Short mmCIF file of C-alpha atoms in Angstrom, two decimals:
data_model
loop_
_atom_site.label_atom_id
_atom_site.label_comp_id
_atom_site.label_asym_id
_atom_site.label_seq_id
_atom_site.Cartn_x
_atom_site.Cartn_y
_atom_site.Cartn_z
CA UNK D 1 34.46 16.35 -7.68
CA UNK D 2 33.01 19.84 -7.33
CA UNK D 3 31.89 19.79 -10.96
CA UNK D 4 30.16 16.45 -10.38
CA UNK D 5 28.16 17.86 -7.44
CA UNK D 6 27.25 20.95 -9.48
CA UNK D 7 26.10 18.76 -12.38
CA UNK D 8 24.03 16.53 -10.06
CA UNK D 9 22.48 19.63 -8.45
CA UNK D 10 21.50 21.07 -11.84
CA UNK D 11 20.00 17.79 -13.06
CA UNK D 12 18.09 17.11 -9.85
CA UNK D 13 16.79 20.72 -9.73
CA UNK D 14 15.52 20.41 -13.28
CA UNK D 15 13.87 17.08 -12.59
CA UNK D 16 12.23 17.97 -9.27
CA UNK D 17 11.28 21.63 -9.72
CA UNK D 18 10.81 22.22 -13.46
CA UNK D 19 7.09 21.36 -13.56
CA UNK D 20 6.01 23.45 -10.56
CA UNK D 21 5.26 26.70 -12.42
CA UNK D 22 3.00 24.94 -14.92
CA UNK D 23 0.94 23.36 -12.17
CA UNK D 24 0.37 26.65 -10.35
CA UNK D 25 -0.32 28.73 -13.49
CA UNK D 26 -2.66 26.27 -15.15
CA UNK D 27 -5.20 27.74 -17.55
CA UNK D 28 -7.97 25.49 -16.29
CA UNK D 29 -9.55 25.19 -12.88
CA UNK D 30 -8.15 22.37 -10.78
CA UNK D 31 -10.82 20.00 -9.54
CA UNK D 32 -10.81 17.70 -6.51
CA UNK D 33 -13.24 14.79 -6.40
CA UNK D 34 -14.03 12.56 -3.46
CA UNK D 35 -15.70 9.22 -4.03
CA UNK D 36 -16.32 6.21 -1.80
CA UNK D 37 -15.32 2.91 -3.41
CA UNK D 38 -15.01 -0.82 -2.91
CA UNK D 39 -11.49 -2.07 -3.59
CA UNK D 40 -10.40 -5.64 -4.25
CA UNK D 41 -6.86 -6.96 -4.34
CA UNK D 42 -4.70 -10.04 -4.54
CA UNK D 43 -1.41 -10.29 -2.66
CA UNK D 44 1.17 -13.05 -2.63
CA UNK D 45 3.81 -13.76 -0.01
CA UNK D 46 6.11 -16.59 -0.99
CA UNK D 47 8.31 -16.51 2.07
CA UNK D 48 6.58 -16.72 5.44
CA UNK D 49 8.03 -18.00 8.67
CA UNK D 50 6.98 -18.44 12.22
CA UNK D 51 8.69 -17.28 15.39
CA UNK D 52 10.50 -20.55 16.12
CA UNK D 53 14.17 -21.40 15.80
CA UNK D 54 13.74 -23.34 12.57
CA UNK D 55 12.83 -21.53 9.38
CA UNK D 56 9.69 -22.88 7.70
CA UNK D 57 8.94 -21.61 4.23
CA UNK D 58 5.32 -21.42 3.15
CA UNK D 59 3.20 -19.56 0.65
CA UNK D 60 0.43 -17.11 1.47
CA UNK D 61 -2.36 -16.12 -0.91
CA UNK D 62 -4.20 -13.03 0.29
CA UNK D 63 -7.53 -11.71 -1.01
CA UNK D 64 -8.16 -8.12 0.05
CA UNK D 65 -11.65 -6.61 0.33
CA UNK D 66 -11.85 -3.02 1.60
CA UNK D 67 -14.12 0.02 1.58
CA UNK D 68 -12.25 3.26 0.91
CA UNK D 69 -12.60 6.97 0.41
CA UNK D 70 -10.68 8.04 -2.70
CA UNK D 71 -9.71 11.70 -3.12
CA UNK D 72 -8.50 12.62 -6.63
CA UNK D 73 -6.56 15.83 -7.21
CA UNK D 74 -6.75 17.06 -10.79
CA UNK D 75 -3.96 18.79 -12.70
CA UNK D 76 -1.15 18.10 -15.10
CA UNK D 77 0.41 15.81 -12.52
CA UNK D 78 -2.64 14.45 -10.73
CA UNK D 79 -2.45 12.75 -7.38
CA UNK D 80 -4.74 10.80 -5.09
CA UNK D 81 -5.08 9.59 -1.54
CA UNK D 82 -7.14 6.73 -0.19
CA UNK D 83 -8.32 6.06 3.36
CA UNK D 84 -9.63 2.51 3.73
CA UNK D 85 -10.85 -0.15 6.15
CA UNK D 86 -11.56 -3.77 5.41
CA UNK D 87 -10.15 -7.25 5.77
CA UNK D 88 -7.70 -9.69 4.22
CA UNK D 89 -8.64 -13.34 3.74
CA UNK D 90 -5.39 -15.30 4.00
CA UNK D 91 -4.84 -18.88 2.85
CA UNK D 92 -1.56 -20.37 3.98
CA UNK D 93 -0.45 -23.84 2.88
CA UNK D 94 1.07 -24.57 6.31
CA UNK D 95 -1.23 -22.77 8.77
CA UNK D 96 -4.57 -22.90 6.98
CA UNK D 97 -7.02 -20.00 6.84
CA UNK D 98 -6.99 -16.82 8.87
CA UNK D 99 -8.28 -13.25 8.55
CA UNK D 100 -6.77 -9.85 9.00
CA UNK D 101 -9.07 -6.85 9.64
CA UNK D 102 -7.18 -3.66 8.80
CA UNK D 103 -7.20 0.12 8.37
CA UNK D 104 -4.82 2.05 6.16
CA UNK D 105 -3.92 5.08 4.10
CA UNK D 106 -2.33 5.37 0.66
CA UNK D 107 -1.03 8.38 -1.24
CA UNK D 108 0.00 8.30 -4.87
CA UNK D 109 1.09 10.42 -7.79
CA UNK D 110 2.48 7.73 -10.06
CA UNK D 111 4.47 6.35 -7.14
CA UNK D 112 2.29 4.95 -4.39
CA UNK D 113 3.22 4.95 -0.68
CA UNK D 114 1.14 3.89 2.25
CA UNK D 115 0.80 1.96 5.46
CA UNK D 116 -1.80 -0.18 7.13
CA UNK D 117 -2.46 -1.57 10.59
CA UNK D 118 -3.53 -5.23 10.53
CA UNK D 119 -4.98 -7.46 13.23
CA UNK D 120 -4.31 -11.02 12.03
CA UNK D 121 -6.46 -13.65 13.69
CA UNK D 122 -7.12 -17.37 13.46
CA UNK D 123 -10.21 -16.87 15.67
CA UNK D 124 -8.23 -17.95 18.75
CA UNK D 125 -5.62 -15.18 19.02
CA UNK D 126 -5.11 -11.75 17.53
CA UNK D 127 -1.71 -10.50 16.37
CA UNK D 128 -1.33 -6.76 15.53
CA UNK D 129 1.01 -5.85 12.67
CA UNK D 130 2.04 -2.75 10.73
CA UNK D 131 2.73 -2.95 6.99
CA UNK D 132 4.32 -0.03 5.10
CA UNK D 133 4.39 -0.42 1.32
CA UNK D 134 5.74 1.22 -1.80
CA UNK D 135 4.63 0.78 -5.39
CA UNK D 136 3.26 2.25 -8.59
CA UNK D 137 -0.24 3.41 -9.40
CA UNK D 138 -2.93 5.90 -8.57
CA UNK D 139 -6.64 6.07 -7.84
CA UNK D 140 -7.40 3.50 -10.59
CA UNK D 141 -5.24 0.80 -8.96
CA UNK D 142 -1.80 0.10 -7.57
CA UNK D 143 0.94 -2.51 -7.70
CA UNK D 144 2.82 -2.58 -4.40
CA UNK D 145 5.50 -4.32 -2.37
CA UNK D 146 5.19 -4.37 1.42
CA UNK D 147 6.65 -5.91 4.56
CA UNK D 148 4.76 -6.88 7.73
CA UNK D 149 6.34 -5.81 11.01
CA UNK D 150 5.07 -7.62 14.06
CA UNK D 151 4.18 -5.61 17.15
CA UNK D 152 4.33 -8.47 19.68
CA UNK D 153 7.49 -10.30 20.60
CA UNK D 154 6.10 -13.84 20.86
CA UNK D 155 3.70 -15.10 18.24
CA UNK D 156 3.10 -18.21 16.17
CA UNK D 157 1.67 -16.72 12.98
CA UNK D 158 3.80 -16.55 9.87
CA UNK D 159 5.69 -13.34 9.09
CA UNK D 160 5.57 -12.10 5.51
CA UNK D 161 9.08 -11.13 4.57
CA UNK D 162 7.98 -9.85 1.16
CA UNK D 163 4.41 -9.28 0.03
CA UNK D 164 3.61 -8.30 -3.57
CA UNK D 165 0.08 -7.24 -4.48
CA UNK D 166 -2.31 -5.61 -6.90
CA UNK D 167 -5.34 -3.58 -5.72
CA UNK D 168 -8.05 -2.04 -7.93
CA UNK D 169 -11.38 -0.31 -7.23
CA UNK D 170 -14.23 -2.44 -8.60
CA UNK D 171 -17.08 -0.05 -7.74
CA UNK D 172 -16.96 3.74 -7.30
CA UNK D 173 -19.99 5.46 -5.89
CA UNK D 174 -21.28 8.98 -6.56
CA UNK D 175 -18.51 11.56 -6.67
CA UNK D 176 -18.63 14.84 -4.74
CA UNK D 177 -16.52 17.98 -4.91
#
């Protein structure tokens, strides 16, 4: 058992820390660019339910339109972060149409992680939600899986138990350093 832990330690140390010296001793100057952008995405939630006793399955098709600030970090293993604000246009086959204004942040270096605060509304009530997500991608787009957590106890809007989506920037504006 001790040999197994030693072997796992050696492998994980090589995987996680082997590239660090090359990033810090790079022969070229590392460059950081900041650019505002318009991002568009499509998300699908095939399992939504309301807050009643009976489970009602429905499908949700979500079109995302946001304005973001993309920061790209150059290097051998580049990374990026995105701050964004915008809205989701949600079409649900059981509840009809509603919107979800939101703000969020995303960080990625091959693996993308982020969270967003949504305010889903059918123009009669507003329901706040938090959605953390995990996926793959970078500043050129991401494929993610997320889950909406409701912040109010009683609500009648559907709850996305699993949301899968793709987001890409369609227009990047002038970059700055």
